[in-house]
Short mmCIF file of C-alpha atoms in Angstrom, two decimals:
data_model
loop_
_atom_site.label_atom_id
_atom_site.label_comp_id
_atom_site.label_asym_id
_atom_site.label_seq_id
_atom_site.Cartn_x
_atom_site.Cartn_y
_atom_site.Cartn_z
CA MET Q 28 69.53 20.32 -2.03
CA LYS Q 29 71.25 20.07 1.42
CA PHE Q 30 67.99 18.65 2.87
CA LEU Q 31 67.83 15.93 0.08
CA LYS Q 32 71.48 14.90 0.70
CA THR Q 33 70.86 14.71 4.50
CA SER Q 34 67.69 12.55 3.98
CA LEU Q 35 69.56 10.26 1.62
CA VAL Q 36 72.31 9.74 4.23
CA ILE Q 37 69.75 9.04 6.93
CA ALA Q 38 67.96 6.47 4.75
CA ILE Q 39 71.15 4.66 4.01
CA VAL Q 40 72.18 4.63 7.77
CA LEU Q 41 68.73 3.37 8.68
CA GLN Q 42 68.99 0.52 6.08
CA VAL Q 43 72.39 -0.53 7.40
CA VAL Q 44 71.19 -0.53 10.99
CA SER Q 45 68.04 -2.41 10.08
CA ALA Q 46 70.04 -5.11 8.23
CA ALA Q 47 72.51 -5.45 11.14
CA GLN Q 48 69.71 -5.83 13.65
CA GLU Q 49 67.98 -8.43 11.51
CA GLN Q 50 71.27 -10.34 10.97
CA ARG Q 51 71.70 -10.53 14.77
CA THR Q 52 68.17 -11.62 15.22
CA LEU Q 53 68.43 -14.40 12.57
CA GLN Q 54 71.64 -15.64 14.19
CA LYS Q 55 69.76 -16.46 17.38
CA ASP Q 56 67.73 -19.50 17.90
CA PRO Q 57 64.11 -18.49 18.41
CA ALA Q 58 63.12 -21.86 19.69
CA PRO Q 59 62.36 -22.39 23.37
CA ALA Q 60 65.39 -23.35 25.46
CA ASN Q 61 64.04 -26.89 26.07
CA GLN Q 62 64.13 -27.71 22.35
CA GLN Q 63 67.46 -29.46 21.76
CA THR Q 64 68.92 -31.94 19.35
CA LYS Q 65 67.59 -35.36 20.13
CA THR Q 66 67.55 -38.86 18.67
CA LEU Q 67 64.18 -39.98 17.39
CA LEU Q 68 65.17 -43.46 16.25
CA GLU Q 69 68.34 -45.40 15.52
CA GLY Q 70 69.30 -48.98 15.00
CA SER Q 71 71.07 -51.57 12.82
CA HIS Q 72 68.10 -52.64 10.71
CA SER Q 73 66.03 -50.42 8.47
CA GLU Q 74 63.59 -50.79 5.64
CA ILE Q 75 65.86 -48.50 3.56
CA THR Q 76 68.78 -50.64 2.24
CA LYS Q 77 70.67 -48.04 0.11
CA PRO Q 78 72.60 -45.04 1.25
CA PHE Q 79 70.16 -42.14 1.75
CA ILE Q 80 69.74 -38.93 3.66
CA ALA Q 81 66.52 -37.02 4.26
CA VAL Q 82 66.20 -33.44 5.60
CA ALA Q 83 62.63 -32.69 6.53
CA ARG Q 84 61.71 -29.04 7.27
CA GLU Q 85 57.90 -29.43 7.10
CA PRO Q 86 55.30 -31.99 8.05
CA GLY Q 87 54.55 -33.39 4.58
CA THR Q 88 58.09 -34.55 4.01
CA TYR Q 89 58.34 -36.09 7.46
CA ALA Q 90 55.02 -37.91 6.91
CA GLN Q 91 56.39 -39.46 3.78
CA LEU Q 92 59.55 -40.53 5.68
CA ARG Q 93 57.37 -42.19 8.31
CA LYS Q 94 55.70 -44.25 5.54
CA MET Q 95 59.12 -45.50 4.69
CA VAL Q 96 60.17 -46.06 8.35
CA PRO Q 97 56.92 -46.77 10.31
CA ALA Q 98 58.69 -46.94 13.67
CA LEU Q 99 59.42 -43.19 13.59
CA PRO Q 100 57.37 -41.27 16.10
CA VAL Q 101 54.50 -39.03 15.24
CA LEU Q 102 55.44 -35.34 15.39
CA LEU Q 103 52.98 -32.47 15.75
CA ASP Q 104 53.05 -29.93 12.88
CA SER Q 105 54.10 -27.29 15.35
CA VAL Q 106 57.43 -29.07 15.91
CA PHE Q 107 58.53 -27.93 12.48
CA GLU Q 108 58.00 -24.28 13.39
CA HIS Q 109 61.45 -24.41 15.06
CA ASN Q 110 62.96 -27.76 14.23
CA LEU Q 111 63.99 -30.00 11.31
CA VAL Q 112 64.53 -33.73 11.07
CA ILE Q 113 67.59 -35.37 9.64
CA ALA Q 114 67.54 -39.06 8.80
CA ALA Q 115 70.72 -40.90 7.58
CA PHE Q 116 70.66 -44.52 6.29
CA MET Q 117 74.00 -46.11 5.62
CA GLY Q 118 72.64 -48.88 3.37
CA GLU Q 119 73.37 -52.61 3.51
CA ARG Q 120 76.53 -53.70 5.32
CA ASN Q 121 77.96 -57.24 5.47
CA THR Q 122 78.48 -57.28 9.22
CA GLY Q 123 77.46 -55.67 12.46
CA GLY Q 124 79.54 -52.94 14.11
CA TYR Q 125 78.49 -50.06 11.82
CA SER Q 126 76.64 -47.01 13.02
CA VAL Q 127 75.66 -43.48 11.98
CA ASP Q 128 76.60 -40.39 13.94
CA ILE Q 129 74.97 -36.99 13.45
CA THR Q 130 76.40 -33.88 15.14
CA GLN Q 131 76.33 -30.10 14.69
CA ASP Q 132 79.36 -27.98 15.09
CA GLY Q 133 79.62 -24.41 16.45
CA HIS Q 134 79.04 -22.89 13.04
CA GLY Q 135 75.74 -24.67 12.60
CA VAL Q 136 77.04 -27.29 10.09
CA VAL Q 137 75.64 -30.73 10.58
CA GLN Q 138 78.08 -33.60 10.19
CA VAL Q 139 76.73 -37.03 9.14
CA ILE Q 140 79.42 -39.67 9.72
CA ALA Q 141 79.46 -43.33 8.89
CA LYS Q 142 81.31 -45.23 11.65
CA GLU Q 143 82.95 -48.50 10.88
CA PRO Q 144 83.84 -51.38 13.23
CA ALA Q 145 87.35 -51.57 14.54
CA LYS Q 146 89.47 -53.83 12.46
CA SER Q 147 90.49 -55.88 15.49
CA GLY Q 148 86.99 -55.98 16.95
CA MET Q 149 84.51 -58.81 16.97
CA VAL Q 150 81.37 -58.26 14.92
CA THR Q 151 78.25 -60.21 14.19
CA GLN Q 152 78.31 -61.95 10.85
CA VAL Q 153 74.88 -60.74 9.69
CA LEU Q 154 73.60 -58.20 7.16
CA THR Q 155 72.79 -54.86 8.75
CA THR Q 156 71.32 -51.53 7.53
CA PRO Q 157 72.43 -48.93 10.12
CA PHE Q 158 70.51 -45.66 10.45
CA LYS Q 159 69.86 -42.75 12.72
CA VAL Q 160 67.13 -40.08 12.80
CA VAL Q 161 67.39 -36.87 14.89
CA SER Q 162 65.61 -33.63 15.26
CA LEU Q 163 67.42 -30.34 15.91
CA PRO Q 164 66.59 -26.60 15.97
CA THR Q 165 66.44 -24.86 12.58
CA ARG Q 166 68.72 -22.20 14.01
CA PRO Q 167 71.59 -22.31 13.98
CA TRP Q 168 71.64 -24.22 10.60
CA ASN Q 169 74.36 -23.84 8.04
CA GLY Q 170 73.98 -26.87 5.82
CA LEU Q 171 75.05 -30.54 5.98
CA ASP Q 172 78.26 -32.39 5.24
CA ALA Q 173 78.19 -36.21 4.89
CA SER Q 174 80.79 -38.98 4.70
CA SER Q 175 81.87 -40.51 1.38
CA ILE Q 176 79.24 -43.30 1.55
CA TRP Q 177 76.52 -40.79 0.84
CA GLN Q 178 78.64 -38.56 -1.48
CA GLN Q 179 79.36 -41.52 -3.73
CA ALA Q 180 75.60 -42.42 -3.91
CA LEU Q 181 74.61 -38.92 -5.28
CA ALA Q 182 73.28 -38.59 -8.79
CA LYS Q 183 75.28 -35.61 -9.88
CA TYR Q 184 74.08 -32.67 -12.10
CA HIS Q 185 76.12 -29.82 -13.47
CA VAL Q 186 74.42 -26.44 -13.94
CA THR Q 187 74.55 -25.49 -17.69
CA ARG Q 188 72.43 -22.34 -17.33
CA GLY Q 189 71.39 -20.29 -14.34
CA ASP Q 190 70.36 -16.79 -13.29
CA PHE Q 191 69.20 -15.04 -10.17
CA ALA Q 192 67.95 -11.62 -9.17
CA SER Q 193 67.41 -10.07 -5.78
CA SER Q 194 65.77 -6.84 -4.86
CA GLY Q 195 64.49 -4.89 -1.86
CA GLY Q 196 65.77 -2.91 1.13
CA ILE Q 197 64.86 0.57 1.96
CA MET Q 198 66.55 1.87 -1.27
CA GLY Q 199 64.90 -0.76 -3.46
CA ARG Q 200 68.23 -2.03 -4.75
CA ARG Q 201 68.27 -4.77 -7.43
CA GLU Q 202 71.07 -7.13 -8.32
CA GLU Q 203 71.23 -9.70 -11.18
CA TYR Q 204 73.85 -12.37 -11.73
CA GLY Q 205 74.39 -15.77 -13.26
CA LEU Q 206 74.46 -19.00 -11.31
CA GLN Q 207 76.95 -21.89 -11.74
CA GLY Q 208 77.81 -24.97 -9.74
CA ASN Q 209 76.38 -28.45 -9.08
CA VAL Q 210 73.37 -30.20 -7.65
CA GLY Q 211 73.46 -33.73 -6.13
CA VAL Q 212 70.31 -35.85 -5.74
CA LEU Q 213 69.50 -38.89 -3.61
CA ARG Q 214 66.17 -40.59 -4.27
CA GLU Q 215 64.37 -43.24 -2.28
CA GLY Q 216 60.76 -44.04 -2.72
CA LYS Q 217 58.75 -40.85 -3.10
CA LEU Q 218 61.49 -38.74 -1.41
CA ALA Q 219 64.21 -36.79 -3.26
CA THR Q 220 67.02 -35.01 -1.40
CA PHE Q 221 68.68 -32.09 -3.19
CA VAL Q 222 72.27 -31.10 -2.38
CA PHE Q 223 72.94 -27.59 -3.70
CA HIS Q 224 76.33 -26.06 -4.18
CA LEU Q 225 75.75 -22.95 -6.25
CA GLN Q 226 77.69 -19.71 -6.61
CA ASN Q 227 77.44 -16.56 -8.81
CA SER Q 228 79.29 -16.60 -12.12
CA ASP Q 229 79.36 -12.77 -12.32
CA GLY Q 230 78.49 -9.69 -10.26
CA THR Q 231 80.36 -7.62 -7.76
CA LYS Q 232 79.86 -9.70 -4.60
CA ALA Q 233 80.37 -13.36 -3.94
CA ARG Q 234 77.04 -15.27 -3.62
CA LEU Q 235 76.79 -18.85 -2.38
CA LEU Q 236 74.07 -21.40 -1.69
CA LYS Q 237 75.15 -24.65 0.14
CA GLU Q 238 72.02 -26.47 1.28
CA THR Q 239 70.59 -29.95 1.63
CA ILE Q 240 66.80 -30.39 1.56
CA SER Q 241 64.34 -33.08 0.81
CA ALA Q 242 60.94 -32.98 -0.96
CA VAL Q 243 58.18 -35.39 -1.85
CA MET Q 244 58.11 -36.36 -5.48
CA GLU Q 245 54.93 -36.47 -7.53
CA GLY Q 246 55.99 -38.28 -10.64
CA GLU Q 247 59.11 -36.43 -11.76
CA GLN Q 248 58.27 -33.17 -10.03
CA ALA Q 249 58.73 -31.89 -6.53
CA THR Q 250 57.95 -28.74 -4.53
CA ILE Q 251 60.47 -27.61 -1.88
CA TYR Q 252 58.40 -25.60 0.63
CA ALA Q 253 61.33 -24.07 2.52
CA MET Q 254 65.06 -24.03 2.17
CA SER Q 255 67.94 -21.63 3.06
CA ALA Q 256 68.60 -18.76 0.61
CA GLY Q 257 72.33 -18.74 1.68
CA SER Q 258 73.84 -15.47 0.49
CA LEU Q 259 72.02 -15.48 -2.82
CA VAL Q 260 69.70 -12.99 -1.27
CA PRO Q 261 71.14 -10.12 0.88
CA MET Q 262 70.19 -9.98 4.52
CA PRO Q 263 67.56 -9.63 5.86
CA HIS Q 264 65.56 -12.22 3.98
CA GLU Q 265 63.07 -15.11 4.24
CA ASN Q 266 63.69 -18.65 3.09
CA LEU Q 267 63.49 -19.76 -0.50
CA GLY Q 268 60.82 -22.01 -1.92
CA ALA Q 269 61.54 -24.03 -5.07
CA THR Q 270 60.04 -26.38 -7.72
CA ALA Q 271 62.11 -29.11 -9.33
CA LYS Q 272 61.44 -31.11 -12.45
CA PHE Q 273 63.33 -34.05 -13.89
CA SER Q 274 63.14 -34.85 -17.61
CA ASN Q 275 64.88 -36.84 -20.37
CA ASN Q 276 64.94 -39.96 -18.34
CA ARG Q 277 66.21 -38.04 -15.30
CA ASN Q 278 69.19 -36.78 -17.24
CA SER Q 279 68.00 -33.25 -17.11
CA LEU Q 280 66.94 -31.14 -14.10
CA GLU Q 281 65.26 -27.73 -13.90
CA ILE Q 282 64.71 -25.87 -10.65
CA ASN Q 283 63.01 -22.53 -10.08
CA PHE Q 284 63.61 -20.57 -6.87
CA LYS Q 285 61.51 -17.82 -5.27
CA SER Q 286 61.57 -16.13 -1.88
CA LEU Q 287 58.77 -17.03 0.43
CA PRO Q 288 56.32 -14.27 1.42
CA SER Q 289 57.68 -12.14 4.20
CA MET Q 290 55.61 -11.67 7.31
CA PHE Q 291 58.16 -10.57 9.88
CA VAL Q 292 61.18 -9.13 7.96
CA ARG Q 293 60.71 -5.40 7.40
CA ASP Q 294 62.55 -3.70 4.56
CA GLY Q 295 63.95 -7.10 3.64
CA TYR Q 296 65.16 -8.54 0.34
CA GLN Q 297 63.56 -11.05 -1.93
CA GLY Q 298 65.00 -13.15 -4.76
CA GLU Q 299 64.07 -15.45 -7.57
CA GLY Q 300 65.99 -17.42 -10.09
CA ARG Q 301 66.24 -20.56 -12.26
CA ILE Q 302 68.86 -23.22 -13.10
CA GLU Q 303 69.03 -25.88 -15.73
CA ALA Q 304 71.40 -28.83 -15.05
CA GLU Q 305 72.50 -31.92 -16.87
CA SER Q 306 73.48 -35.37 -15.45
CA VAL Q 307 77.18 -36.04 -14.96
CA SER Q 308 78.55 -39.61 -15.31
CA LYS Q 309 79.90 -40.94 -12.01
#
């Protein structure tokens, strides 16, 4: 009996140490030191004339973005092993002097800001469609916050039903809880950008997903190949994949989440879940 108790204590200690080591590893940027945030393209005139933001974490989404903005440079698929691309389009403005600023703070949160001309400044009296496209390392990455121009353009959905379950670790623990919150959607051409703000509705620990990610639409369905799991899944974990489907004339939205296969995280956690959401009048 004493041997069993000792073994159990050792197993728990090993799990805590493993999780702590993995947490420290995931907080570091694995990209080479020469890969920094850089501007791919910016200007005052774009083919996209409505407020829109795209976050591309894989080549397929970026390829679709290039079809919409042909002046964007070609990027090798390998670029997306350590980087993502953020594109922000302000939409049509009545004058010049507007611009888009994209920065990342020390916590990994990306700020997308719409800059207006000074009230006392001289501006060109011409229609403009300001935009900016940047690439930045995937780590650190802690979501995206955007100015009101883009917030107001979101099609808003409220979660009416949701559940999630995670399991794994050395001890094989399992946790189940409900999900609540909201999903915002921006659509442009064949791209859809999902803005998640989800949290658990029950359970013993606070769980949160705050993420912005784009996907290519095929009809009214989309596959999200990689997105953050937030704290829905305990550390250590891989990213989530998801499938989204609009129905009822885009008034209803169903999204299924599932952890991506793990190749490098030992004794990690996986999760899967589902939400149903309904459109909310603006």
